[in-house]
Amino acid sequence: MCRRIHNLFSNLVTYRVLSPDVLLRCRVNQKLRHRLELPQEEWFETFWQRQSISHDIAAFVYAHIPRYSGLNVARLKPHDRLEADLCWTQICCFDWEMDLYDDFLQCFGLDISEEFDFGQLGTIDDLIHSLNAYQTA
């Protein structure tokens, strides 16, 4: 019986540590509320088209980033810093990268799990350019 209680307690602690910080996510989204919410096509044309980012990559990010982070991607800008501005590692589930790898493989037929290094990315711009480099390689 003691072992079961210990396991239950350990599971609850682990779940809390590995779960996204929903209150922080709400605060980040609240900070973004003053920005114009751009539809997918306008988001692409405004920020990514001039930089020769693939339309497919921009659409992929627009569709999938909200699932990983809970952020309203329609209000994100290239200069947004993943950690300092968006608190990325705190608001995402601990295994969001695995979901990204799976989704990228399903959408583009490319396995990026061996090469993708989130730690090297500083901004949304870095993230999109990194994904675009895999797709155009």
mmCIF file of C-alpha atoms in Angstrom:
data_model
loop_
_atom_site.group_PDB
_atom_site.id
_atom_site.type_symbol
_atom_site.label_atom_id
_atom_site.label_comp_id
_atom_site.label_asym_id
_atom_site.label_seq_id
_atom_site.Cartn_x
_atom_site.Cartn_y
_atom_site.Cartn_z
ATOM 1 C CA MET A 1 0.000 0.000 0.000
ATOM 2 C CA CYS A 2 2.813 2.433 0.842
ATOM 3 C CA ARG A 3 4.431 1.712 -2.499
ATOM 4 C CA ARG A 4 1.205 2.582 -4.350
ATOM 5 C CA ILE A 5 0.883 5.869 -2.494
ATOM 6 C CA HIS A 6 4.531 6.664 -3.208
ATOM 7 C CA ASN A 7 4.031 5.881 -6.923
ATOM 8 C CA LEU A 8 0.907 8.019 -7.056
ATOM 9 C CA PHE A 9 2.721 10.920 -5.414
ATOM 10 C CA SER A 10 5.693 10.511 -7.767
ATOM 11 C CA ASN A 11 3.380 10.474 -10.778
ATOM 12 C CA LEU A 12 1.651 13.651 -9.662
ATOM 13 C CA VAL A 13 4.953 15.450 -9.104
ATOM 14 C CA THR A 14 6.315 14.253 -12.444
ATOM 15 C CA TYR A 15 3.131 15.258 -14.254
ATOM 16 C CA ARG A 16 3.344 18.752 -12.786
ATOM 17 C CA VAL A 17 6.985 19.127 -13.792
ATOM 18 C CA LEU A 18 6.439 17.871 -17.361
ATOM 19 C CA SER A 19 3.161 19.681 -17.988
ATOM 20 C CA PRO A 20 2.985 23.079 -19.635
ATOM 21 C CA ASP A 21 2.531 26.104 -17.422
ATOM 22 C CA VAL A 22 -0.993 27.015 -18.486
ATOM 23 C CA LEU A 23 -1.104 30.243 -16.474
ATOM 24 C CA LEU A 24 2.124 31.445 -18.039
ATOM 25 C CA ARG A 25 0.771 30.484 -21.467
ATOM 26 C CA CYS A 26 -2.300 32.644 -20.777
ATOM 27 C CA ARG A 27 -0.076 35.561 -19.733
ATOM 28 C CA VAL A 28 2.002 35.269 -22.917
ATOM 29 C CA ASN A 29 -1.145 35.151 -25.065
ATOM 30 C CA GLN A 30 -2.477 38.133 -23.117
ATOM 31 C CA LYS A 31 0.683 40.107 -23.975
ATOM 32 C CA LEU A 32 0.161 39.260 -27.650
ATOM 33 C CA ARG A 33 -3.488 40.382 -27.700
ATOM 34 C CA HIS A 34 -2.617 43.957 -28.702
ATOM 35 C CA ARG A 35 -1.173 42.706 -31.986
ATOM 36 C CA LEU A 36 -3.164 42.321 -35.157
ATOM 37 C CA GLU A 37 -4.252 38.731 -35.759
ATOM 38 C CA LEU A 38 -3.218 37.867 -39.296
ATOM 39 C CA PRO A 39 -4.884 35.128 -41.351
ATOM 40 C CA GLN A 40 -2.473 32.457 -42.573
ATOM 41 C CA GLU A 41 -1.992 33.875 -46.064
ATOM 42 C CA GLU A 42 -1.428 37.410 -44.810
ATOM 43 C CA TRP A 43 0.997 36.134 -42.119
ATOM 44 C CA PHE A 44 2.988 34.413 -44.877
ATOM 45 C CA GLU A 45 2.963 37.441 -47.188
ATOM 46 C CA THR A 46 3.822 39.898 -44.427
ATOM 47 C CA PHE A 47 6.712 38.049 -42.810
ATOM 48 C CA TRP A 48 7.931 35.112 -44.857
ATOM 49 C CA GLN A 49 7.402 35.534 -48.572
ATOM 50 C CA ARG A 50 10.144 38.185 -48.979
ATOM 51 C CA GLN A 51 12.559 35.912 -47.130
ATOM 52 C CA SER A 52 11.997 33.077 -49.616
ATOM 53 C CA ILE A 53 10.389 30.865 -47.000
ATOM 54 C CA SER A 54 8.336 28.101 -48.549
ATOM 55 C CA HIS A 55 4.600 28.700 -48.370
ATOM 56 C CA ASP A 56 4.257 25.096 -47.180
ATOM 57 C CA ILE A 57 6.632 25.689 -44.251
ATOM 58 C CA ALA A 58 4.824 28.856 -43.191
ATOM 59 C CA ALA A 59 1.492 27.013 -43.407
ATOM 60 C CA PHE A 60 2.956 24.114 -41.421
ATOM 61 C CA VAL A 61 4.156 26.416 -38.637
ATOM 62 C CA TYR A 62 0.889 28.350 -38.645
ATOM 63 C CA ALA A 63 -1.084 25.121 -38.227
ATOM 64 C CA HIS A 64 1.151 23.221 -35.809
ATOM 65 C CA ILE A 65 2.750 25.734 -33.441
ATOM 66 C CA PRO A 66 -0.557 26.396 -31.646
ATOM 67 C CA ARG A 67 -0.842 22.650 -30.931
ATOM 68 C CA TYR A 68 2.620 22.521 -29.365
ATOM 69 C CA SER A 69 2.530 25.809 -27.497
ATOM 70 C CA GLY A 70 -1.059 26.970 -27.140
ATOM 71 C CA LEU A 71 0.014 30.326 -28.586
ATOM 72 C CA ASN A 72 -1.941 32.269 -31.144
ATOM 73 C CA VAL A 73 0.514 32.040 -34.035
ATOM 74 C CA ALA A 74 -1.479 34.613 -35.991
ATOM 75 C CA ARG A 75 -0.048 37.235 -33.634
ATOM 76 C CA LEU A 76 3.555 36.019 -33.629
ATOM 77 C CA LYS A 77 6.273 37.997 -35.374
ATOM 78 C CA PRO A 78 9.675 36.860 -36.633
ATOM 79 C CA HIS A 79 11.591 38.750 -33.934
ATOM 80 C CA ASP A 80 9.691 37.107 -31.046
ATOM 81 C CA ARG A 81 12.265 35.369 -28.861
ATOM 82 C CA LEU A 82 11.265 31.811 -28.079
ATOM 83 C CA GLU A 83 12.380 31.875 -24.453
ATOM 84 C CA ALA A 84 12.567 35.517 -23.371
ATOM 85 C CA ASP A 85 9.296 36.626 -24.986
ATOM 86 C CA LEU A 86 7.280 33.433 -25.424
ATOM 87 C CA CYS A 87 8.585 31.307 -22.501
ATOM 88 C CA TRP A 88 8.617 28.372 -24.912
ATOM 89 C CA THR A 89 10.021 25.573 -22.750
ATOM 90 C CA GLN A 90 7.638 26.426 -19.939
ATOM 91 C CA ILE A 91 4.455 26.632 -21.995
ATOM 92 C CA CYS A 92 4.978 23.574 -24.196
ATOM 93 C CA CYS A 93 4.605 19.941 -23.214
ATOM 94 C CA PHE A 94 7.969 18.330 -22.555
ATOM 95 C CA ASP A 95 7.680 16.152 -25.674
ATOM 96 C CA TRP A 96 6.572 18.807 -28.162
ATOM 97 C CA GLU A 97 9.679 18.183 -30.281
ATOM 98 C CA MET A 98 8.627 14.566 -30.833
ATOM 99 C CA ASP A 99 5.286 15.805 -32.122
ATOM 100 C CA LEU A 100 7.104 18.250 -34.394
ATOM 101 C CA TYR A 101 9.261 15.463 -35.825
ATOM 102 C CA ASP A 102 6.234 13.255 -36.437
ATOM 103 C CA ASP A 103 4.220 16.061 -38.008
ATOM 104 C CA PHE A 104 7.120 17.146 -40.220
ATOM 105 C CA LEU A 105 7.649 13.571 -41.368
ATOM 106 C CA GLN A 106 3.950 13.185 -42.130
ATOM 107 C CA CYS A 107 3.690 16.517 -43.995
ATOM 108 C CA PHE A 108 6.979 16.534 -45.883
ATOM 109 C CA GLY A 109 8.244 12.949 -45.755
ATOM 110 C CA LEU A 110 11.426 14.141 -44.031
ATOM 111 C CA ASP A 111 12.816 12.829 -40.748
ATOM 112 C CA ILE A 112 14.436 15.773 -38.968
ATOM 113 C CA SER A 113 14.704 14.091 -35.576
ATOM 114 C CA GLU A 114 18.467 13.543 -35.848
ATOM 115 C CA GLU A 115 19.366 17.053 -36.999
ATOM 116 C CA PHE A 116 16.867 19.459 -35.451
ATOM 117 C CA ASP A 117 18.345 21.297 -32.470
ATOM 118 C CA PHE A 118 15.858 23.534 -30.720
ATOM 119 C CA GLY A 119 18.601 24.793 -28.405
ATOM 120 C CA GLN A 120 20.207 26.610 -31.337
ATOM 121 C CA LEU A 121 17.074 28.624 -32.078
ATOM 122 C CA GLY A 122 16.475 32.041 -30.586
ATOM 123 C CA THR A 123 13.445 33.429 -32.395
ATOM 124 C CA ILE A 124 10.414 32.460 -34.440
ATOM 125 C CA ASP A 125 12.463 33.566 -37.451
ATOM 126 C CA ASP A 126 15.189 31.040 -36.536
ATOM 127 C CA LEU A 127 12.612 28.280 -36.151
ATOM 128 C CA ILE A 128 11.026 28.914 -39.534
ATOM 129 C CA HIS A 129 14.357 29.283 -41.325
ATOM 130 C CA SER A 130 15.583 26.051 -39.756
ATOM 131 C CA LEU A 131 12.499 24.113 -40.878
ATOM 132 C CA ASN A 132 12.653 25.718 -44.309
ATOM 133 C CA ALA A 133 16.277 24.594 -44.714
ATOM 134 C CA TYR A 134 15.241 20.964 -44.127
ATOM 135 C CA GLN A 135 12.425 21.166 -46.629
ATOM 136 C CA THR A 136 14.503 22.785 -49.357
ATOM 137 C CA ALA A 137 17.597 20.615 -48.868
#
